[in-house]
């Protein structure tokens, strides 16, 4: 059947926080429109490197001219993000928020320290927390909360991580060019996998939550799918031949967590293969496989 869509100009923050909105309880279903998932692209699909740099927003990702993509990305940041914040009077000091936006984009995917960011931006840590909440309400960042309960004596990290909803927008906010070192590309690959996991979880079931796990002493799992009754640990590696060393934290996590029976290393391998008894190397193109088990 054909569908008719009505697109309005109401800000996401107003819709989420408005007290006078009548959302017709019982008659409204909340659906999320995301950037394109890799499997949603028509053939020929974009190259991985292009998606890491230019993102997956439909009108930008399908543009073949990189210069036009750059123009569109920076226009989005200046005409939407910054103007939206200014128009809605969400912050008192737009200059501080603009500095925060650049720093937050550079810190995407990392464990957040509000205190450290407050020193970089020149505002209080309470203001930094408020700025992140604004980005969340405007659907610009995705919050990744940690798993904090354990059956061992481990001291687990409790700070959240944030991913930008689109990697092209993240790069424009960070004011980065396109010639990036491999370490940053590897970090972007991890963020790309993280956003795909979040979007697939939203499409699959509201009960699935994407989290991460980190011991203060060092061991960390990039992402853990919290599927209500069991956990699915996922590590992300910028390699095409992951080995047991790449899966060691997954093995440790599963040995201490009875609810975790299988683990995956998402990487650039062309095919699935077993790394350990219960750990599989998974091509990044097959992330959707994790949600159909």
PDB file of C-alpha atoms in Angstrom:
ATOM      1  CA  UNK A   1       0.000   0.000   0.000  1.00  0.00           C
ATOM      2  CA  UNK A   2       1.070   3.562  -0.611  1.00  0.00           C
ATOM      3  CA  UNK A   3       1.864   5.619   2.477  1.00  0.00           C
ATOM      4  CA  UNK A   4       1.400   9.331   2.992  1.00  0.00           C
ATOM      5  CA  UNK A   5       3.873  11.146   5.223  1.00  0.00           C
ATOM      6  CA  UNK A   6       3.335  14.506   6.880  1.00  0.00           C
ATOM      7  CA  UNK A   7       6.634  16.152   7.841  1.00  0.00           C
ATOM      8  CA  UNK A   8       6.411  19.053  10.286  1.00  0.00           C
ATOM      9  CA  UNK A   9       8.908  21.618  11.477  1.00  0.00           C
ATOM     10  CA  UNK A  10       8.469  21.007  15.194  1.00  0.00           C
ATOM     11  CA  UNK A  11      11.797  20.535  16.922  1.00  0.00           C
ATOM     12  CA  UNK A  12      12.555  17.114  18.355  1.00  0.00           C
ATOM     13  CA  UNK A  13      13.272  18.685  21.734  1.00  0.00           C
ATOM     14  CA  UNK A  14       9.848  20.366  21.868  1.00  0.00           C
ATOM     15  CA  UNK A  15       8.135  17.104  20.997  1.00  0.00           C
ATOM     16  CA  UNK A  16      10.053  15.244  23.705  1.00  0.00           C
ATOM     17  CA  UNK A  17       9.807  17.835  26.471  1.00  0.00           C
ATOM     18  CA  UNK A  18       6.610  19.779  25.703  1.00  0.00           C
ATOM     19  CA  UNK A  19       4.106  19.676  28.549  1.00  0.00           C
ATOM     20  CA  UNK A  20       1.111  20.934  26.575  1.00  0.00           C
ATOM     21  CA  UNK A  21       1.344  18.515  23.663  1.00  0.00           C
ATOM     22  CA  UNK A  22      -1.536  16.109  23.168  1.00  0.00           C
ATOM     23  CA  UNK A  23       0.015  12.995  21.670  1.00  0.00           C
ATOM     24  CA  UNK A  24      -3.269  11.060  21.752  1.00  0.00           C
ATOM     25  CA  UNK A  25      -2.312   8.359  24.276  1.00  0.00           C
ATOM     26  CA  UNK A  26      -3.025   4.917  22.909  1.00  0.00           C
ATOM     27  CA  UNK A  27      -3.276   6.147  19.318  1.00  0.00           C
ATOM     28  CA  UNK A  28       0.288   7.225  18.594  1.00  0.00           C
ATOM     29  CA  UNK A  29       3.159   4.897  17.768  1.00  0.00           C
ATOM     30  CA  UNK A  30       6.640   6.354  18.101  1.00  0.00           C
ATOM     31  CA  UNK A  31       8.897   5.442  15.177  1.00  0.00           C
ATOM     32  CA  UNK A  32      12.441   6.658  14.588  1.00  0.00           C
ATOM     33  CA  UNK A  33      13.725   7.749  11.196  1.00  0.00           C
ATOM     34  CA  UNK A  34      17.454   7.078  11.062  1.00  0.00           C
ATOM     35  CA  UNK A  35      20.169   7.614   8.485  1.00  0.00           C
ATOM     36  CA  UNK A  36      20.345   4.747   6.017  1.00  0.00           C
ATOM     37  CA  UNK A  37      21.601   1.416   7.286  1.00  0.00           C
ATOM     38  CA  UNK A  38      24.154  -0.237   5.040  1.00  0.00           C
ATOM     39  CA  UNK A  39      21.684  -2.921   3.929  1.00  0.00           C
ATOM     40  CA  UNK A  40      19.152  -0.235   2.949  1.00  0.00           C
ATOM     41  CA  UNK A  41      21.380   1.261   0.261  1.00  0.00           C
ATOM     42  CA  UNK A  42      20.633   0.193  -3.320  1.00  0.00           C
ATOM     43  CA  UNK A  43      23.407  -1.430  -5.311  1.00  0.00           C
ATOM     44  CA  UNK A  44      26.124  -0.375  -5.790  1.00  0.00           C
ATOM     45  CA  UNK A  45      26.432   0.405  -2.094  1.00  0.00           C
ATOM     46  CA  UNK A  46      28.832   3.081  -0.820  1.00  0.00           C
ATOM     47  CA  UNK A  47      32.399   2.196   0.090  1.00  0.00           C
ATOM     48  CA  UNK A  48      33.150   1.846   3.786  1.00  0.00           C
ATOM     49  CA  UNK A  49      35.695   4.687   3.740  1.00  0.00           C
ATOM     50  CA  UNK A  50      33.119   7.033   2.208  1.00  0.00           C
ATOM     51  CA  UNK A  51      30.525   6.191   4.866  1.00  0.00           C
ATOM     52  CA  UNK A  52      33.058   6.824   7.632  1.00  0.00           C
ATOM     53  CA  UNK A  53      33.850  10.278   6.227  1.00  0.00           C
ATOM     54  CA  UNK A  54      30.560  11.440   4.715  1.00  0.00           C
ATOM     55  CA  UNK A  55      27.999   9.486   6.727  1.00  0.00           C
ATOM     56  CA  UNK A  56      24.805   7.818   5.569  1.00  0.00           C
ATOM     57  CA  UNK A  57      22.189  10.571   5.374  1.00  0.00           C
ATOM     58  CA  UNK A  58      20.287   9.740   2.147  1.00  0.00           C
ATOM     59  CA  UNK A  59      20.726  13.017   0.278  1.00  0.00           C
ATOM     60  CA  UNK A  60      24.411  13.220   1.126  1.00  0.00           C
ATOM     61  CA  UNK A  61      25.510   9.585   0.918  1.00  0.00           C
ATOM     62  CA  UNK A  62      24.015   9.164  -2.557  1.00  0.00           C
ATOM     63  CA  UNK A  63      25.764  12.301  -3.867  1.00  0.00           C
ATOM     64  CA  UNK A  64      28.764  11.307  -6.007  1.00  0.00           C
ATOM     65  CA  UNK A  65      30.596  14.642  -5.790  1.00  0.00           C
ATOM     66  CA  UNK A  66      32.668  14.771  -2.589  1.00  0.00           C
ATOM     67  CA  UNK A  67      32.825  18.571  -2.697  1.00  0.00           C
ATOM     68  CA  UNK A  68      29.038  18.756  -2.740  1.00  0.00           C
ATOM     69  CA  UNK A  69      28.920  16.313   0.154  1.00  0.00           C
ATOM     70  CA  UNK A  70      31.267  18.572   2.137  1.00  0.00           C
ATOM     71  CA  UNK A  71      29.140  21.615   1.375  1.00  0.00           C
ATOM     72  CA  UNK A  72      25.940  19.858   2.438  1.00  0.00           C
ATOM     73  CA  UNK A  73      27.458  18.554   5.677  1.00  0.00           C
ATOM     74  CA  UNK A  74      28.788  21.922   6.800  1.00  0.00           C
ATOM     75  CA  UNK A  75      25.537  23.600   5.764  1.00  0.00           C
ATOM     76  CA  UNK A  76      23.625  21.133   7.935  1.00  0.00           C
ATOM     77  CA  UNK A  77      25.778  21.984  10.931  1.00  0.00           C
ATOM     78  CA  UNK A  78      25.584  25.768  10.498  1.00  0.00           C
ATOM     79  CA  UNK A  79      21.998  26.179   9.298  1.00  0.00           C
ATOM     80  CA  UNK A  80      20.353  23.469  11.364  1.00  0.00           C
ATOM     81  CA  UNK A  81      22.325  22.565  14.448  1.00  0.00           C
ATOM     82  CA  UNK A  82      23.649  25.960  15.463  1.00  0.00           C
ATOM     83  CA  UNK A  83      20.590  27.901  14.244  1.00  0.00           C
ATOM     84  CA  UNK A  84      18.208  25.462  15.929  1.00  0.00           C
ATOM     85  CA  UNK A  85      19.983  25.937  19.223  1.00  0.00           C
ATOM     86  CA  UNK A  86      20.012  29.712  18.787  1.00  0.00           C
ATOM     87  CA  UNK A  87      16.379  29.957  17.639  1.00  0.00           C
ATOM     88  CA  UNK A  88      15.080  27.834  20.494  1.00  0.00           C
ATOM     89  CA  UNK A  89      17.183  29.772  23.020  1.00  0.00           C
ATOM     90  CA  UNK A  90      18.322  26.473  24.468  1.00  0.00           C
ATOM     91  CA  UNK A  91      21.630  27.860  25.731  1.00  0.00           C
ATOM     92  CA  UNK A  92      22.628  31.251  27.106  1.00  0.00           C
ATOM     93  CA  UNK A  93      26.088  31.316  25.546  1.00  0.00           C
ATOM     94  CA  UNK A  94      25.995  30.146  21.930  1.00  0.00           C
ATOM     95  CA  UNK A  95      29.765  30.571  21.618  1.00  0.00           C
ATOM     96  CA  UNK A  96      30.413  28.123  24.461  1.00  0.00           C
ATOM     97  CA  UNK A  97      27.965  25.655  22.972  1.00  0.00           C
ATOM     98  CA  UNK A  98      29.675  25.880  19.572  1.00  0.00           C
ATOM     99  CA  UNK A  99      33.029  25.115  21.217  1.00  0.00           C
ATOM    100  CA  UNK A 100      31.418  22.243  23.099  1.00  0.00           C
ATOM    101  CA  UNK A 101      29.942  20.835  19.888  1.00  0.00           C
ATOM    102  CA  UNK A 102      33.392  20.653  18.285  1.00  0.00           C
ATOM    103  CA  UNK A 103      34.974  19.044  21.357  1.00  0.00           C
ATOM    104  CA  UNK A 104      32.092  16.587  21.815  1.00  0.00           C
ATOM    105  CA  UNK A 105      32.368  15.508  18.173  1.00  0.00           C
ATOM    106  CA  UNK A 106      36.068  14.806  18.648  1.00  0.00           C
ATOM    107  CA  UNK A 107      35.301  12.807  21.803  1.00  0.00           C
ATOM    108  CA  UNK A 108      32.513  10.736  20.218  1.00  0.00           C
ATOM    109  CA  UNK A 109      32.686   7.061  21.092  1.00  0.00           C
ATOM    110  CA  UNK A 110      34.879   7.616  24.142  1.00  0.00           C
ATOM    111  CA  UNK A 111      34.040   7.427  27.812  1.00  0.00           C
ATOM    112  CA  UNK A 112      32.908  10.927  28.790  1.00  0.00           C
ATOM    113  CA  UNK A 113      34.368  12.971  31.635  1.00  0.00           C
ATOM    114  CA  UNK A 114      32.188  16.036  32.179  1.00  0.00           C
ATOM    115  CA  UNK A 115      34.894  17.564  34.380  1.00  0.00           C
ATOM    116  CA  UNK A 116      37.616  17.271  31.747  1.00  0.00           C
ATOM    117  CA  UNK A 117      35.342  18.599  28.995  1.00  0.00           C
ATOM    118  CA  UNK A 118      34.310  21.520  31.194  1.00  0.00           C
ATOM    119  CA  UNK A 119      37.967  22.540  31.427  1.00  0.00           C
ATOM    120  CA  UNK A 120      38.375  22.296  27.646  1.00  0.00           C
ATOM    121  CA  UNK A 121      35.244  24.333  26.911  1.00  0.00           C
ATOM    122  CA  UNK A 122      35.427  26.777  29.815  1.00  0.00           C
ATOM    123  CA  UNK A 123      32.067  26.064  31.443  1.00  0.00           C
ATOM    124  CA  UNK A 124      30.944  24.068  34.481  1.00  0.00           C
ATOM    125  CA  UNK A 125      30.563  20.300  34.374  1.00  0.00           C
ATOM    126  CA  UNK A 126      26.837  20.795  35.059  1.00  0.00           C
ATOM    127  CA  UNK A 127      26.635  22.892  31.889  1.00  0.00           C
ATOM    128  CA  UNK A 128      28.431  20.149  29.936  1.00  0.00           C
ATOM    129  CA  UNK A 129      25.864  17.619  31.152  1.00  0.00           C
ATOM    130  CA  UNK A 130      23.080  20.002  30.080  1.00  0.00           C
ATOM    131  CA  UNK A 131      24.671  20.464  26.647  1.00  0.00           C
ATOM    132  CA  UNK A 132      24.765  16.691  26.126  1.00  0.00           C
ATOM    133  CA  UNK A 133      21.115  16.488  27.160  1.00  0.00           C
ATOM    134  CA  UNK A 134      20.261  19.105  24.534  1.00  0.00           C
ATOM    135  CA  UNK A 135      22.053  17.059  21.856  1.00  0.00           C
ATOM    136  CA  UNK A 136      20.187  13.955  23.017  1.00  0.00           C
ATOM    137  CA  UNK A 137      16.825  15.718  22.935  1.00  0.00           C
ATOM    138  CA  UNK A 138      17.589  17.062  19.444  1.00  0.00           C
ATOM    139  CA  UNK A 139      18.467  13.507  18.320  1.00  0.00           C
ATOM    140  CA  UNK A 140      22.037  14.532  17.473  1.00  0.00           C
ATOM    141  CA  UNK A 141      23.774  12.063  19.788  1.00  0.00           C
ATOM    142  CA  UNK A 142      23.021   8.530  20.890  1.00  0.00           C
ATOM    143  CA  UNK A 143      23.753   7.754  24.527  1.00  0.00           C
ATOM    144  CA  UNK A 144      25.468   4.426  25.250  1.00  0.00           C
ATOM    145  CA  UNK A 145      25.144   3.519  28.922  1.00  0.00           C
ATOM    146  CA  UNK A 146      27.483   1.006  30.567  1.00  0.00           C
ATOM    147  CA  UNK A 147      26.631  -2.321  32.117  1.00  0.00           C
ATOM    148  CA  UNK A 148      27.184  -1.634  35.792  1.00  0.00           C
ATOM    149  CA  UNK A 149      26.149  -4.816  37.576  1.00  0.00           C
ATOM    150  CA  UNK A 150      28.574  -7.671  37.920  1.00  0.00           C
ATOM    151  CA  UNK A 151      28.824 -11.010  39.682  1.00  0.00           C
ATOM    152  CA  UNK A 152      32.500 -10.411  40.400  1.00  0.00           C
ATOM    153  CA  UNK A 153      34.411  -7.818  42.414  1.00  0.00           C
ATOM    154  CA  UNK A 154      35.266  -5.787  39.329  1.00  0.00           C
ATOM    155  CA  UNK A 155      35.009  -2.001  39.595  1.00  0.00           C
ATOM    156  CA  UNK A 156      33.036  -1.112  36.481  1.00  0.00           C
ATOM    157  CA  UNK A 157      33.024   2.254  34.744  1.00  0.00           C
ATOM    158  CA  UNK A 158      29.690   4.069  35.098  1.00  0.00           C
ATOM    159  CA  UNK A 159      30.162   7.018  32.715  1.00  0.00           C
ATOM    160  CA  UNK A 160      28.219   6.993  29.412  1.00  0.00           C
ATOM    161  CA  UNK A 161      29.605   7.190  25.904  1.00  0.00           C
ATOM    162  CA  UNK A 162      27.983   9.228  23.141  1.00  0.00           C
ATOM    163  CA  UNK A 163      27.843   8.550  19.409  1.00  0.00           C
ATOM    164  CA  UNK A 164      26.814  11.164  16.866  1.00  0.00           C
ATOM    165  CA  UNK A 165      23.794  10.027  14.876  1.00  0.00           C
ATOM    166  CA  UNK A 166      25.742  10.345  11.602  1.00  0.00           C
ATOM    167  CA  UNK A 167      29.488  10.185  11.001  1.00  0.00           C
ATOM    168  CA  UNK A 168      29.488  12.864   8.318  1.00  0.00           C
ATOM    169  CA  UNK A 169      27.776  15.291  10.690  1.00  0.00           C
ATOM    170  CA  UNK A 170      30.229  14.286  13.433  1.00  0.00           C
ATOM    171  CA  UNK A 171      33.201  15.150  11.201  1.00  0.00           C
ATOM    172  CA  UNK A 172      31.685  18.495  10.214  1.00  0.00           C
ATOM    173  CA  UNK A 173      31.009  19.341  13.870  1.00  0.00           C
ATOM    174  CA  UNK A 174      34.594  18.394  14.743  1.00  0.00           C
ATOM    175  CA  UNK A 175      35.801  20.569  11.850  1.00  0.00           C
ATOM    176  CA  UNK A 176      37.987  17.729  10.559  1.00  0.00           C
ATOM    177  CA  UNK A 177      39.194  17.266   7.018  1.00  0.00           C
ATOM    178  CA  UNK A 178      39.046  14.086   4.968  1.00  0.00           C
ATOM    179  CA  UNK A 179      42.722  13.094   5.288  1.00  0.00           C
ATOM    180  CA  UNK A 180      42.587  11.342   8.649  1.00  0.00           C
ATOM    181  CA  UNK A 181      45.192   9.039  10.251  1.00  0.00           C
ATOM    182  CA  UNK A 182      44.416   5.332  10.433  1.00  0.00           C
ATOM    183  CA  UNK A 183      43.883   5.428  14.206  1.00  0.00           C
ATOM    184  CA  UNK A 184      41.025   7.902  13.772  1.00  0.00           C
ATOM    185  CA  UNK A 185      39.618   5.869  10.867  1.00  0.00           C
ATOM    186  CA  UNK A 186      39.643   2.805  13.143  1.00  0.00           C
ATOM    187  CA  UNK A 187      37.803   4.815  15.823  1.00  0.00           C
ATOM    188  CA  UNK A 188      35.247   5.927  13.221  1.00  0.00           C
ATOM    189  CA  UNK A 189      34.742   2.299  12.194  1.00  0.00           C
ATOM    190  CA  UNK A 190      33.884   1.460  15.801  1.00  0.00           C
ATOM    191  CA  UNK A 191      31.409   4.360  15.884  1.00  0.00           C
ATOM    192  CA  UNK A 192      29.904   3.242  12.568  1.00  0.00           C
ATOM    193  CA  UNK A 193      29.295  -0.243  13.949  1.00  0.00           C
ATOM    194  CA  UNK A 194      27.858   1.290  17.123  1.00  0.00           C
ATOM    195  CA  UNK A 195      25.309   3.411  15.266  1.00  0.00           C
ATOM    196  CA  UNK A 196      24.283   0.436  13.116  1.00  0.00           C
ATOM    197  CA  UNK A 197      23.750  -1.619  16.282  1.00  0.00           C
ATOM    198  CA  UNK A 198      21.628   1.133  17.839  1.00  0.00           C
ATOM    199  CA  UNK A 199      19.506   1.587  14.724  1.00  0.00           C
ATOM    200  CA  UNK A 200      18.975  -2.148  14.226  1.00  0.00           C
ATOM    201  CA  UNK A 201      17.996  -2.480  17.896  1.00  0.00           C
ATOM    202  CA  UNK A 202      15.429   0.320  17.473  1.00  0.00           C
ATOM    203  CA  UNK A 203      13.977  -1.416  14.435  1.00  0.00           C
ATOM    204  CA  UNK A 204      13.948  -4.856  16.057  1.00  0.00           C
ATOM    205  CA  UNK A 205      12.641  -4.426  19.599  1.00  0.00           C
ATOM    206  CA  UNK A 206      12.423  -1.680  22.240  1.00  0.00           C
ATOM    207  CA  UNK A 207      13.637  -4.276  24.738  1.00  0.00           C
ATOM    208  CA  UNK A 208      17.090  -4.450  23.131  1.00  0.00           C
ATOM    209  CA  UNK A 209      19.541  -1.915  24.532  1.00  0.00           C
ATOM    210  CA  UNK A 210      23.048  -1.216  23.266  1.00  0.00           C
ATOM    211  CA  UNK A 211      25.495  -0.825  26.136  1.00  0.00           C
ATOM    212  CA  UNK A 212      29.215  -1.170  26.753  1.00  0.00           C
ATOM    213  CA  UNK A 213      31.286  -2.830  29.465  1.00  0.00           C
ATOM    214  CA  UNK A 214      34.520  -1.594  30.962  1.00  0.00           C
ATOM    215  CA  UNK A 215      36.526  -2.512  34.013  1.00  0.00           C
ATOM    216  CA  UNK A 216      38.377   0.401  35.612  1.00  0.00           C
ATOM    217  CA  UNK A 217      41.493  -1.799  35.465  1.00  0.00           C
ATOM    218  CA  UNK A 218      41.398  -1.939  31.673  1.00  0.00           C
ATOM    219  CA  UNK A 219      39.323  -4.742  30.054  1.00  0.00           C
ATOM    220  CA  UNK A 220      36.546  -3.361  27.855  1.00  0.00           C
ATOM    221  CA  UNK A 221      33.858  -4.630  25.496  1.00  0.00           C
ATOM    222  CA  UNK A 222      33.019  -2.027  22.838  1.00  0.00           C
ATOM    223  CA  UNK A 223      29.307  -2.889  22.763  1.00  0.00           C
ATOM    224  CA  UNK A 224      27.023  -5.295  24.588  1.00  0.00           C
ATOM    225  CA  UNK A 225      23.548  -6.034  23.271  1.00  0.00           C
ATOM    226  CA  UNK A 226      21.336  -6.238  26.345  1.00  0.00           C
ATOM    227  CA  UNK A 227      18.548  -8.515  25.143  1.00  0.00           C
ATOM    228  CA  UNK A 228      16.550  -8.656  28.385  1.00  0.00           C
ATOM    229  CA  UNK A 229      17.427 -12.264  29.232  1.00  0.00           C
ATOM    230  CA  UNK A 230      20.908 -12.520  27.770  1.00  0.00           C
ATOM    231  CA  UNK A 231      23.880 -10.467  26.643  1.00  0.00           C
ATOM    232  CA  UNK A 232      25.671 -10.457  23.303  1.00  0.00           C
ATOM    233  CA  UNK A 233      29.189  -8.952  23.565  1.00  0.00           C
ATOM    234  CA  UNK A 234      30.544  -7.287  20.410  1.00  0.00           C
ATOM    235  CA  UNK A 235      34.105  -6.106  19.846  1.00  0.00           C
ATOM    236  CA  UNK A 236      35.029  -3.965  16.822  1.00  0.00           C
ATOM    237  CA  UNK A 237      38.429  -4.351  15.167  1.00  0.00           C
ATOM    238  CA  UNK A 238      39.884  -2.551  12.132  1.00  0.00           C
ATOM    239  CA  UNK A 239      41.380  -5.741  10.742  1.00  0.00           C
ATOM    240  CA  UNK A 240      40.446  -8.403   8.222  1.00  0.00           C
ATOM    241  CA  UNK A 241      42.003 -11.263  10.220  1.00  0.00           C
ATOM    242  CA  UNK A 242      41.093 -11.019  13.906  1.00  0.00           C
ATOM    243  CA  UNK A 243      42.610 -13.677  16.142  1.00  0.00           C
ATOM    244  CA  UNK A 244      42.241 -14.848  19.728  1.00  0.00           C
ATOM    245  CA  UNK A 245      44.019 -11.764  21.085  1.00  0.00           C
ATOM    246  CA  UNK A 246      41.254  -9.616  19.581  1.00  0.00           C
ATOM    247  CA  UNK A 247      38.631 -11.707  21.379  1.00  0.00           C
ATOM    248  CA  UNK A 248      40.297 -12.013  24.788  1.00  0.00           C
ATOM    249  CA  UNK A 249      38.023  -9.502  26.527  1.00  0.00           C
ATOM    250  CA  UNK A 250      34.942 -11.231  25.117  1.00  0.00           C
ATOM    251  CA  UNK A 251      36.217 -14.575  26.417  1.00  0.00           C
ATOM    252  CA  UNK A 252      36.823 -13.037  29.858  1.00  0.00           C
ATOM    253  CA  UNK A 253      33.393 -11.359  29.873  1.00  0.00           C
ATOM    254  CA  UNK A 254      31.591 -14.593  28.963  1.00  0.00           C
ATOM    255  CA  UNK A 255      33.515 -16.571  31.593  1.00  0.00           C
ATOM    256  CA  UNK A 256      32.152 -14.193  34.250  1.00  0.00           C
ATOM    257  CA  UNK A 257      28.671 -13.655  32.774  1.00  0.00           C
ATOM    258  CA  UNK A 258      26.409 -16.721  32.499  1.00  0.00           C
ATOM    259  CA  UNK A 259      23.862 -14.720  30.469  1.00  0.00           C
ATOM    260  CA  UNK A 260      26.409 -14.342  27.644  1.00  0.00           C
ATOM    261  CA  UNK A 261      26.739 -17.479  25.538  1.00  0.00           C
ATOM    262  CA  UNK A 262      28.107 -16.123  22.241  1.00  0.00           C
ATOM    263  CA  UNK A 263      30.368 -13.249  21.273  1.00  0.00           C
ATOM    264  CA  UNK A 264      31.346 -11.554  18.009  1.00  0.00           C
ATOM    265  CA  UNK A 265      34.254  -9.558  16.645  1.00  0.00           C
ATOM    266  CA  UNK A 266      32.912  -7.258  13.922  1.00  0.00           C
ATOM    267  CA  UNK A 267      35.694  -6.527  11.475  1.00  0.00           C
ATOM    268  CA  UNK A 268      36.643  -6.336   7.792  1.00  0.00           C
ATOM    269  CA  UNK A 269      36.884 -10.075   7.236  1.00  0.00           C
ATOM    270  CA  UNK A 270      35.175 -11.199   3.997  1.00  0.00           C
ATOM    271  CA  UNK A 271      33.543 -14.188   5.710  1.00  0.00           C
ATOM    272  CA  UNK A 272      32.484 -15.490   9.111  1.00  0.00           C
ATOM    273  CA  UNK A 273      34.804 -17.825  10.974  1.00  0.00           C
ATOM    274  CA  UNK A 274      35.361 -19.115  14.493  1.00  0.00           C
ATOM    275  CA  UNK A 275      38.015 -17.338  16.546  1.00  0.00           C
ATOM    276  CA  UNK A 276      37.379 -19.270  19.750  1.00  0.00           C
ATOM    277  CA  UNK A 277      34.890 -21.813  21.037  1.00  0.00           C
ATOM    278  CA  UNK A 278      32.061 -19.269  21.380  1.00  0.00           C
ATOM    279  CA  UNK A 279      33.464 -16.278  19.522  1.00  0.00           C
ATOM    280  CA  UNK A 280      32.927 -15.582  15.811  1.00  0.00           C
ATOM    281  CA  UNK A 281      34.524 -13.081  13.447  1.00  0.00           C
ATOM    282  CA  UNK A 282      31.697 -11.288  11.633  1.00  0.00           C
ATOM    283  CA  UNK A 283      31.926  -9.129   8.483  1.00  0.00           C
ATOM    284  CA  UNK A 284      30.679  -5.614   9.203  1.00  0.00           C
ATOM    285  CA  UNK A 285      28.254  -5.935   6.285  1.00  0.00           C
ATOM    286  CA  UNK A 286      26.402  -8.639   8.266  1.00  0.00           C
ATOM    287  CA  UNK A 287      25.677  -6.712  11.471  1.00  0.00           C
ATOM    288  CA  UNK A 288      21.960  -7.367  10.935  1.00  0.00           C
ATOM    289  CA  UNK A 289      22.726 -11.082  11.528  1.00  0.00           C
ATOM    290  CA  UNK A 290      23.053 -10.330  15.253  1.00  0.00           C
ATOM    291  CA  UNK A 291      19.380  -9.370  15.432  1.00  0.00           C
ATOM    292  CA  UNK A 292      17.996 -12.480  13.761  1.00  0.00           C
ATOM    293  CA  UNK A 293      19.497 -15.123  15.989  1.00  0.00           C
TER     294      UNK A 293
END
